[in-house]
Short mmCIF file of C-alpha atoms in Angstrom, two decimals:
data_model
loop_
_atom_site.label_atom_id
_atom_site.label_comp_id
_atom_site.label_asym_id
_atom_site.label_seq_id
_atom_site.Cartn_x
_atom_site.Cartn_y
_atom_site.Cartn_z
CA MET V 1 0.02 0.12 0.39
CA THR V 2 1.66 3.28 -0.88
CA ASP V 3 -1.68 5.61 -1.83
CA PRO V 4 -1.21 8.00 1.32
CA ASP V 5 -5.00 8.47 1.27
CA HIS V 6 -5.46 4.58 2.72
CA ILE V 7 -2.42 4.74 4.34
CA TRP V 8 -3.66 7.44 6.70
CA THR V 9 -7.08 6.25 6.87
CA GLU V 10 -6.12 2.70 8.21
CA ALA V 11 -3.95 4.54 10.40
CA ALA V 12 -6.01 6.73 11.84
CA GLY V 13 -9.02 4.22 12.90
CA ARG V 14 -5.94 1.87 14.60
CA LEU V 15 -5.45 4.80 16.86
CA ARG V 16 -8.60 6.38 17.32
CA THR V 17 -9.27 2.42 19.37
CA GLU V 18 -6.49 2.59 20.94
CA ILE V 19 -5.98 6.11 22.45
CA GLY V 20 -9.63 6.73 22.47
CA GLU V 21 -12.75 8.72 21.06
CA GLY V 22 -12.42 11.78 23.21
CA ALA V 23 -8.28 12.21 22.94
CA PHE V 24 -8.40 11.53 18.45
CA SER V 25 -11.11 14.05 18.15
CA SER V 26 -9.79 16.92 20.56
CA TYR V 27 -6.24 16.39 18.08
CA ILE V 28 -5.96 13.82 15.71
CA ALA V 29 -9.12 14.18 14.12
CA PRO V 30 -8.58 17.86 12.74
CA SER V 31 -5.62 17.26 11.21
CA ALA V 32 -4.43 16.60 7.96
CA VAL V 33 -1.56 14.63 6.02
CA ARG V 34 0.02 17.35 3.53
CA LEU V 35 3.33 17.29 2.40
CA ASP V 36 6.53 19.95 2.56
CA GLY V 37 8.51 21.85 -0.38
CA SER V 38 11.37 18.87 0.57
CA GLY V 39 8.47 15.72 0.01
CA GLN V 40 7.95 14.60 3.43
CA LEU V 41 5.09 13.90 4.45
CA VAL V 42 3.56 15.57 7.86
CA LEU V 43 0.99 15.77 9.84
CA VAL V 44 -0.46 19.12 9.93
CA THR V 45 -2.94 20.00 13.19
CA PRO V 46 -4.61 23.55 13.55
CA THR V 47 -2.38 24.92 16.53
CA ALA V 48 0.31 24.70 17.81
CA TYR V 49 -0.76 23.46 21.27
CA ALA V 50 -2.04 19.93 19.55
CA ARG V 51 0.86 19.40 17.60
CA ASP V 52 2.71 19.69 20.87
CA TRP V 53 0.59 17.59 22.04
CA VAL V 54 0.94 14.56 19.74
CA ARG V 55 4.87 15.01 19.29
CA LYS V 56 4.71 14.17 23.05
CA ASN V 57 1.12 12.22 23.09
CA ALA V 58 0.47 10.11 20.09
CA LEU V 59 3.78 10.17 16.48
CA ARG V 60 5.63 7.88 17.34
CA ARG V 61 2.28 5.56 17.86
CA MET V 62 1.72 7.10 14.41
CA ASN V 63 4.27 5.96 12.58
CA GLU V 64 4.76 2.41 14.11
CA LEU V 65 1.26 1.89 12.45
CA TRP V 66 1.99 3.68 9.22
CA LEU V 67 5.38 2.11 8.75
CA GLY V 68 3.52 -1.28 8.91
CA LEU V 69 1.06 0.23 6.37
CA ASP V 70 3.50 1.51 3.39
CA GLY V 71 5.23 0.29 0.85
CA LEU V 72 7.89 3.07 0.49
CA SER V 73 9.17 3.17 4.41
CA ARG V 74 8.21 7.24 4.48
CA ARG V 75 8.37 9.02 8.22
CA LEU V 76 5.22 11.55 9.57
CA ASP V 77 7.01 14.73 11.39
CA VAL V 78 4.07 16.73 12.87
CA ARG V 79 4.14 21.15 12.14
CA CYS V 80 1.02 23.22 12.86
CA ARG V 81 -0.59 25.16 10.19
CA ALA V 82 1.17 28.47 11.00
CA GLU V 83 4.70 26.65 10.55
CA MET V 84 3.65 24.97 6.97
CA GLY V 85 2.78 28.76 5.87
CA SER V 86 0.85 28.54 1.98
CA VAL V 87 2.03 24.49 2.07
CA PRO V 88 -0.45 23.28 -0.81
CA PRO V 89 -2.05 20.07 -0.95
CA ALA V 90 -0.26 16.46 -0.37
CA SER V 91 -2.05 16.03 -4.38
CA ALA V 92 -1.33 19.55 -5.82
CA MET V 93 2.87 18.65 -4.43
CA ALA V 94 2.27 14.91 -6.42
CA ALA V 95 0.51 15.09 -8.91
CA GLY V 96 2.95 13.46 -11.53
CA ARG V 97 3.18 11.23 -8.36
CA GLY V 98 0.61 9.00 -8.17
CA GLU V 99 0.77 10.80 -4.67
CA ALA V 100 -2.94 11.23 -3.48
CA ASN V 101 -3.56 14.54 0.08
CA VAL V 102 -4.98 13.07 2.57
CA VAL V 103 -8.11 14.70 3.58
CA PRO V 104 -8.78 15.23 7.32
CA MET V 105 -11.19 13.59 9.26
CA PRO V 106 -14.85 15.24 8.33
CA MET V 107 -16.84 17.30 10.29
CA ALA V 108 -20.22 14.38 10.34
CA THR V 109 -23.64 14.48 11.60
CA VAL V 110 -24.41 11.49 13.77
CA ALA V 111 -25.77 8.12 11.47
CA PRO V 112 -28.66 5.78 11.80
CA VAL V 113 -28.42 4.20 15.02
CA ALA V 114 -28.55 1.22 12.62
CA ASP V 115 -25.41 2.18 12.13
CA GLY V 116 -24.38 2.98 15.79
CA ALA V 117 -20.68 2.26 15.51
CA ARG V 118 -19.21 4.01 12.54
CA ALA V 119 -21.86 7.16 14.02
CA VAL V 120 -19.18 7.20 17.38
CA ARG V 121 -16.25 6.98 15.01
CA ALA V 122 -17.39 9.71 12.56
CA ALA V 123 -19.33 12.32 14.46
CA GLY V 124 -16.78 12.21 17.74
CA LEU V 125 -19.76 11.12 20.50
CA GLN V 126 -19.10 8.19 22.68
CA GLU V 127 -21.73 5.63 22.34
CA ARG V 128 -21.80 5.40 27.03
CA LEU V 129 -23.33 8.88 27.24
CA THR V 130 -27.18 8.51 26.70
CA PHE V 131 -29.29 8.94 28.91
CA SER V 132 -30.13 5.36 29.71
CA SER V 133 -26.13 6.20 31.78
CA PHE V 134 -27.35 10.11 32.93
CA VAL V 135 -27.84 9.54 37.13
CA GLU V 136 -30.51 12.06 38.23
CA GLY V 137 -30.27 14.22 41.07
CA GLN V 138 -30.91 17.53 42.59
CA GLY V 139 -29.10 19.55 40.85
CA ASN V 140 -29.50 18.29 36.93
CA ALA V 141 -33.00 17.24 36.91
CA PHE V 142 -34.08 20.34 35.40
CA ALA V 143 -31.63 20.69 32.70
CA LEU V 144 -32.52 16.58 31.77
CA ALA V 145 -35.72 16.78 31.97
CA ILE V 146 -34.89 19.49 28.43
CA ALA V 147 -32.51 17.27 26.74
CA LYS V 148 -35.18 14.58 26.82
CA GLN V 149 -38.15 16.64 25.94
CA ALA V 150 -35.70 18.46 22.66
CA ALA V 151 -33.93 15.21 22.34
CA ALA V 152 -38.39 14.20 21.24
CA TRP V 153 -38.43 17.19 19.20
CA ALA V 154 -40.86 18.87 20.71
CA ASP V 155 -42.35 21.52 20.11
CA GLY V 156 -40.82 23.81 22.52
CA HIS V 157 -41.25 27.30 22.94
CA PHE V 158 -37.30 28.84 23.68
CA ASN V 159 -34.28 28.17 21.11
CA PRO V 160 -31.19 27.29 21.38
CA ILE V 161 -31.29 26.28 24.39
CA PHE V 162 -28.35 26.33 26.58
CA PHE V 163 -26.76 23.85 29.18
CA CYS V 164 -24.21 25.93 31.60
CA GLY V 165 -22.45 25.07 34.64
CA PRO V 166 -18.83 23.99 35.93
CA TYR V 167 -16.60 21.68 33.78
CA GLY V 168 -17.41 18.06 34.27
CA TYR V 169 -21.46 17.50 35.86
CA GLY V 170 -22.42 16.60 32.65
CA LYS V 171 -22.62 19.20 30.30
CA THR V 172 -21.12 16.22 27.52
CA HIS V 173 -23.30 13.95 28.54
CA LEU V 174 -26.36 15.17 27.88
CA LEU V 175 -25.60 16.93 24.52
CA ASN V 176 -24.61 13.28 23.66
CA ALA V 177 -27.50 12.01 24.85
CA ILE V 178 -29.81 14.44 23.16
CA ALA V 179 -27.76 13.77 19.91
CA TRP V 180 -28.15 9.97 19.89
CA GLU V 181 -31.56 10.05 21.40
CA ALA V 182 -33.19 12.61 18.75
CA GLN V 183 -31.79 10.19 16.14
CA ARG V 184 -32.93 7.33 17.19
CA LEU V 185 -36.60 9.31 16.88
CA ARG V 186 -36.49 10.62 13.38
CA PRO V 187 -33.42 8.37 11.54
CA ASP V 188 -33.62 10.92 8.60
CA ALA V 189 -32.84 13.67 10.12
CA LYS V 190 -29.74 15.39 10.13
CA VAL V 191 -27.93 15.97 13.71
CA VAL V 192 -24.78 17.31 13.59
CA TYR V 193 -22.68 17.78 16.91
CA LEU V 194 -19.30 19.61 17.64
CA THR V 195 -17.08 20.69 19.68
CA ALA V 196 -16.52 24.95 18.84
CA GLU V 197 -13.21 23.47 19.50
CA ARG V 198 -14.05 20.78 16.10
CA PHE V 199 -16.33 24.29 14.88
CA LEU V 200 -13.32 26.40 15.00
CA SER V 201 -10.11 24.27 13.50
CA THR V 202 -13.15 23.73 10.59
CA PHE V 203 -13.85 27.01 9.34
CA VAL V 204 -10.07 28.37 9.52
CA ARG V 205 -9.51 24.90 7.87
CA ALA V 206 -12.45 25.79 5.03
CA MET V 207 -10.99 30.00 4.67
CA GLN V 208 -7.97 28.33 3.93
CA ASP V 209 -8.54 25.74 1.28
CA ARG V 210 -11.20 28.64 -0.01
CA SER V 211 -14.41 26.40 1.04
CA THR V 212 -16.81 28.02 3.26
CA ALA V 213 -19.40 28.12 0.83
CA ALA V 214 -19.42 23.76 1.78
CA PHE V 215 -18.77 24.42 5.36
CA LYS V 216 -21.34 27.18 5.37
CA ASP V 217 -24.02 23.86 4.04
CA SER V 218 -22.49 21.33 6.51
CA LEU V 219 -24.94 23.09 10.23
CA ARG V 220 -26.91 25.51 7.89
CA THR V 221 -28.80 22.38 6.62
CA ALA V 222 -28.49 20.50 10.10
CA ASP V 223 -31.93 19.84 11.77
CA MET V 224 -30.58 19.68 14.70
CA LEU V 225 -27.05 21.45 15.71
CA LEU V 226 -25.65 21.02 19.03
CA ILE V 227 -22.35 22.38 20.27
CA ASP V 228 -20.16 21.36 23.01
CA ASP V 229 -18.25 23.99 25.13
CA VAL V 230 -19.22 27.15 22.70
CA GLN V 231 -17.16 30.30 25.41
CA PHE V 232 -14.10 28.30 23.40
CA VAL V 233 -15.10 30.59 20.71
CA GLY V 234 -14.67 33.63 22.76
CA GLY V 235 -11.64 36.19 21.13
CA LYS V 236 -11.95 34.71 18.21
CA ALA V 237 -13.78 37.70 15.78
CA SER V 238 -14.97 35.95 12.53
CA THR V 239 -15.58 32.54 14.05
CA GLN V 240 -17.67 34.51 16.07
CA GLU V 241 -19.65 35.95 13.12
CA GLU V 242 -19.55 32.96 11.10
CA LEU V 243 -21.14 31.03 14.64
CA LEU V 244 -23.91 34.19 15.25
CA SER V 245 -24.35 33.62 11.06
CA THR V 246 -25.45 29.90 11.86
CA LEU V 247 -28.20 29.96 15.06
CA THR V 248 -29.35 33.07 12.56
CA ALA V 249 -29.94 31.05 10.18
CA LEU V 250 -31.11 27.94 11.97
CA ILE V 251 -33.23 29.56 14.17
CA GLU V 252 -35.54 31.38 11.00
CA ASP V 253 -35.57 28.33 9.22
CA GLY V 254 -37.20 26.64 12.99
CA LYS V 255 -34.05 24.05 13.01
CA LYS V 256 -33.10 23.19 16.75
CA ILE V 257 -30.25 24.62 18.13
CA VAL V 258 -28.53 22.78 21.57
CA LEU V 259 -25.87 24.21 23.02
CA SER V 260 -23.66 23.95 26.75
CA ALA V 261 -20.41 26.23 28.04
CA ASP V 262 -18.77 26.75 31.35
CA ARG V 263 -20.79 29.93 32.11
CA PRO V 264 -24.54 31.75 31.39
CA PRO V 265 -24.28 33.37 28.38
CA MET V 266 -24.23 36.73 29.64
CA ALA V 267 -20.67 35.65 31.93
CA LEU V 268 -19.13 35.16 28.62
CA THR V 269 -17.55 38.25 28.21
CA GLU V 270 -15.37 37.19 25.52
CA ILE V 271 -17.52 36.50 23.23
CA GLU V 272 -19.21 39.90 21.87
CA PRO V 273 -22.35 41.54 22.74
CA ARG V 274 -24.05 40.28 19.81
CA LEU V 275 -23.24 36.32 20.36
CA ARG V 276 -24.50 36.60 22.94
CA SER V 277 -27.84 38.29 22.93
CA HIS V 278 -28.40 35.46 20.59
CA LEU V 279 -27.08 32.55 22.56
CA ALA V 280 -29.25 33.75 25.53
CA SER V 281 -31.87 34.48 24.14
CA GLY V 282 -33.42 31.06 24.84
CA LEU V 283 -33.65 28.46 27.48
CA THR V 284 -31.00 28.59 30.05
CA CYS V 285 -30.62 25.70 32.12
CA PRO V 286 -27.58 25.75 35.23
CA VAL V 287 -26.44 21.94 35.52
CA GLU V 288 -25.53 22.38 39.47
CA PRO V 289 -22.06 20.84 40.69
CA ALA V 290 -23.98 17.40 42.54
CA ASP V 291 -24.46 16.82 46.56
CA ARG V 292 -23.14 13.63 47.87
CA ALA V 293 -26.09 11.67 47.64
CA LEU V 294 -25.70 11.69 43.83
CA LYS V 295 -22.19 11.68 43.84
CA LEU V 296 -22.48 7.54 45.54
CA ALA V 297 -25.63 7.77 42.41
CA VAL V 298 -23.35 7.97 40.19
CA ALA V 299 -20.18 5.80 41.31
CA ARG V 300 -22.25 2.89 42.24
CA ASN V 301 -23.85 3.66 38.41
CA ARG V 302 -20.06 4.03 37.37
CA ILE V 303 -19.31 0.58 39.28
CA GLU V 304 -22.74 -1.85 38.05
CA ALA V 305 -21.13 -0.43 34.27
CA LEU V 306 -17.68 -1.97 34.34
CA ALA V 307 -19.30 -4.73 36.19
CA LYS V 308 -21.54 -5.80 32.94
CA LEU V 309 -17.90 -5.09 31.00
CA GLY V 310 -16.18 -7.31 33.25
CA VAL V 311 -13.90 -5.36 34.59
CA VAL V 312 -15.29 -6.04 37.96
CA SER V 313 -16.83 -9.18 39.88
CA GLY V 314 -19.32 -8.11 42.99
CA GLU V 315 -20.55 -4.22 44.82
CA ALA V 316 -18.01 -2.26 46.21
CA GLN V 317 -18.86 -2.18 49.79
CA PRO V 318 -20.68 1.17 50.86
CA GLU V 319 -18.31 2.77 53.26
CA VAL V 320 -15.74 2.14 50.08
CA LEU V 321 -17.65 4.15 47.74
CA GLU V 322 -18.70 6.77 51.08
CA HIS V 323 -14.94 6.89 50.98
CA LEU V 324 -14.11 7.29 47.55
CA VAL V 325 -16.70 9.81 46.73
CA ASP V 326 -15.43 11.83 49.69
CA ARG V 327 -11.75 11.75 49.02
CA THR V 328 -12.79 12.84 45.94
CA PRO V 329 -14.11 15.90 46.04
CA GLY V 330 -13.54 17.48 43.00
CA SER V 331 -16.16 16.93 39.38
CA MET V 332 -17.74 13.99 38.62
CA ARG V 333 -14.90 13.30 35.89
CA GLU V 334 -12.69 12.99 38.81
CA LEU V 335 -14.76 10.51 40.51
CA GLU V 336 -15.17 8.12 37.87
CA GLY V 337 -11.36 8.45 37.37
CA ALA V 338 -11.14 7.47 40.44
CA VAL V 339 -13.86 4.05 40.40
CA ASN V 340 -11.95 3.70 37.02
CA THR V 341 -8.56 3.17 39.50
CA LEU V 342 -10.19 1.68 42.08
CA ALA V 343 -11.93 -0.93 39.62
CA ALA V 344 -8.33 -1.79 38.06
CA VAL V 345 -6.63 -2.66 40.66
CA ALA V 346 -9.67 -4.23 42.71
CA ALA V 347 -11.22 -6.78 39.88
CA SER V 348 -12.26 -9.91 41.71
CA ARG V 349 -11.61 -8.31 44.83
CA LEU V 350 -13.59 -5.35 45.01
CA SER V 351 -16.54 -6.84 47.11
CA ALA V 352 -14.62 -7.57 49.53
CA LEU V 353 -12.55 -4.58 50.12
CA THR V 354 -12.38 -2.74 53.40
CA VAL V 355 -11.60 0.93 53.75
CA ASP V 356 -8.77 0.77 55.18
CA GLU V 357 -7.66 -1.34 51.98
CA THR V 358 -8.90 0.73 49.76
CA GLN V 359 -6.56 3.32 50.31
CA GLY V 360 -3.64 1.72 50.91
CA LEU V 361 -4.16 0.80 47.00
CA LEU V 362 -4.96 4.09 45.79
CA GLY V 363 -2.41 6.27 48.58
CA SER V 364 -2.08 9.49 46.99
CA ALA V 365 -4.71 9.08 43.98
CA LEU V 366 -7.32 10.02 46.81
CA ARG V 367 -7.38 14.41 47.22
CA GLY V 368 -6.22 15.20 50.57
CA GLY V 369 -4.74 12.04 51.95
CA PRO V 370 -6.11 9.23 54.16
CA GLU V 371 -7.20 11.38 57.36
CA ARG V 372 -7.18 15.06 55.45
CA ARG V 373 -11.18 16.70 55.81
CA ILE V 374 -11.57 20.02 54.94
CA THR V 375 -14.52 21.45 57.25
CA VAL V 376 -16.85 24.56 56.71
CA ASP V 377 -15.24 25.71 60.09
CA GLU V 378 -11.42 25.86 58.42
CA ILE V 379 -12.83 27.25 55.36
CA GLN V 380 -14.81 29.94 57.44
CA LYS V 381 -11.63 30.65 59.16
CA THR V 382 -9.36 30.80 56.46
CA VAL V 383 -10.98 33.93 54.72
CA ALA V 384 -11.76 35.61 58.04
CA GLU V 385 -7.85 35.28 57.74
CA HIS V 386 -7.85 36.22 54.40
CA PHE V 387 -9.36 39.37 53.80
CA SER V 388 -8.81 40.67 58.00
CA LEU V 389 -11.82 39.83 58.79
CA LYS V 390 -13.25 37.59 62.37
CA GLN V 391 -14.91 33.91 61.87
CA ALA V 392 -17.69 36.16 63.54
CA ASP V 393 -17.90 38.60 60.63
CA LEU V 394 -19.06 36.07 58.44
CA LEU V 395 -21.34 34.32 60.51
CA SER V 396 -23.23 37.75 61.51
CA GLU V 397 -26.28 40.23 59.76
CA ARG V 398 -23.59 42.39 58.20
CA ARG V 399 -24.48 42.79 54.52
CA THR V 400 -21.64 45.73 53.77
CA ARG V 401 -19.81 44.30 50.34
CA ALA V 402 -16.49 43.88 53.13
CA VAL V 403 -17.94 41.40 54.36
CA ALA V 404 -20.89 39.85 52.44
CA ARG V 405 -18.86 39.55 49.14
CA PRO V 406 -16.14 37.31 51.33
CA ARG V 407 -19.15 35.47 53.34
CA GLN V 408 -20.35 34.77 49.27
CA ILE V 409 -16.51 32.96 49.31
CA ALA V 410 -16.76 30.91 51.07
CA MET V 411 -20.36 29.63 50.84
CA TRP V 412 -18.70 28.88 47.18
CA LEU V 413 -15.85 27.20 48.97
CA CYS V 414 -18.05 25.00 51.16
CA LYS V 415 -20.57 23.82 48.37
CA GLN V 416 -17.34 22.91 46.70
CA HIS V 417 -14.79 21.08 49.56
CA THR V 418 -16.82 19.46 51.71
CA THR V 419 -19.94 17.66 51.22
CA ARG V 420 -22.22 20.20 52.70
CA SER V 421 -25.81 20.93 51.98
CA TYR V 422 -27.21 24.43 50.60
CA PRO V 423 -29.81 24.22 54.08
CA ASP V 424 -26.74 22.58 55.99
CA ILE V 425 -23.75 25.35 55.13
CA GLY V 426 -27.12 27.87 55.77
CA ARG V 427 -27.70 27.21 59.33
CA ARG V 428 -23.36 26.68 59.80
CA PHE V 429 -23.97 30.52 58.39
CA GLY V 430 -25.93 32.33 61.20
CA GLY V 431 -28.55 30.38 60.10
CA ARG V 432 -29.10 31.45 56.97
CA ASP V 433 -32.62 30.08 54.46
CA HIS V 434 -30.71 27.60 51.11
CA THR V 435 -31.68 30.19 48.80
CA THR V 436 -29.01 33.08 50.69
CA VAL V 437 -26.24 30.13 49.74
CA LEU V 438 -27.33 29.03 46.41
CA HIS V 439 -27.40 32.93 45.98
CA GLY V 440 -23.94 33.55 46.64
CA VAL V 441 -22.15 30.47 44.91
CA ARG V 442 -23.46 31.57 42.30
CA LYS V 443 -22.87 34.84 42.20
CA ILE V 444 -19.26 33.86 42.84
CA GLU V 445 -19.20 31.79 39.58
CA GLU V 446 -20.54 34.16 37.62
CA LEU V 447 -17.55 36.89 39.43
CA MET V 448 -14.77 34.19 38.65
CA PRO V 449 -14.60 34.83 34.92
CA GLN V 450 -15.44 38.63 35.01
CA ASP V 451 -13.70 39.53 38.13
CA ASP V 452 -10.05 39.20 37.71
CA GLN V 453 -9.00 39.69 41.92
CA ILE V 454 -11.63 37.46 42.97
CA ALA V 455 -10.83 34.96 40.74
CA ARG V 456 -7.42 35.13 42.25
CA ASP V 457 -8.81 35.25 45.55
CA VAL V 458 -11.08 31.69 45.45
CA GLU V 459 -6.92 29.95 43.74
CA THR V 460 -5.61 31.27 46.80
CA LEU V 461 -7.72 30.09 49.12
CA THR V 462 -8.12 27.44 47.43
CA ARG V 463 -4.37 26.48 47.46
CA LYS V 464 -4.81 27.36 51.00
CA LEU V 465 -7.53 25.25 52.49
CA ARG V 466 -5.60 22.02 50.11
CA GLY V 467 -2.16 22.69 51.96
#
């Protein structure tokens, strides 16, 4: 085999299986193989960051796969698009040598469910992220209900639907689930799912290849468009303009739009006002950080899924899962990673593991060490000291900004680093109502991306609390 097109298709397929869908979609799929001026085969990435990632994590394996398929024993180099300048496609440079250009992976629609395996490969969706695997809790119930309505093609009055919340609490899961279910219910519909990074890289490539008309058509003919992590289009004027035009065209045609970001639309200050206004014009659905009960349910659900795959046998003891949840105060992704680690280490011994054995097996993989647990009292004292206040000030009725803002930061830290519920946190702050705590937490989440000083204060306090 000497045709680079065929070689790349085969090698990329194998690499996707080895490194996983997430890494492949982010770093390999937006790239293309081309020939430079000296005839060297080069994988051209859209950004220098992607180039560095490929060079560190995938280039060696890519060359092993390539050399195993290429009869001419050629090797691949990797460079970013800025380094390649205006190098034409390989097909143009190799016209006299019978070599074809290797095109990048297409931005594809979701295939009908009957061809589900190809759909996962083509669209970058993750097969396990469906409604059946989504664990419902107090913080995500509203978002889940809206997601199911969108997936059912319900004639709602809100367009676009915008899911927002911190990283790792289910936004990507919801968008994947909507795409799978919407396509299952309407196999002939055109459902397009992509990350904002993919939207950006594909649009830039279309401009360079003078194929923007085809790019526009691929999106504006969609019956449903889903874009994940839309905050990443911020600061890129031409991309924002294209996204705005796309959303406007789809809304005018009555098509469905579902978006996600780490903040509400109007808090995306790096995005220009007209686009922010469009993003906020539909329905904004917050996905709240999980409480302890939901985290335990997610941990159990993940163990059950791994058991079905044969990774583990039996069930973990309740106190083991509680220990795991208490020592993993971050996002759901971090929790799933901890469960995966436990499953890989324990395997058939899972049901017999004690808390002490779990701590011994995972060691430093569990954040905070064996006895480290951040308390509300510790947070209050640390925040008071940082802002030159007394702990009693945070519990008092004083509402001046000099006290109210530190109090809200302390409440936010309690929600992030303890397992306390909103009502429990309120009781610990002078008997305040849970709605006051909820308002304070949301206020800090809203201000952090806008106010550099608050972001620095939160970062400093977090470092102090974690030792």
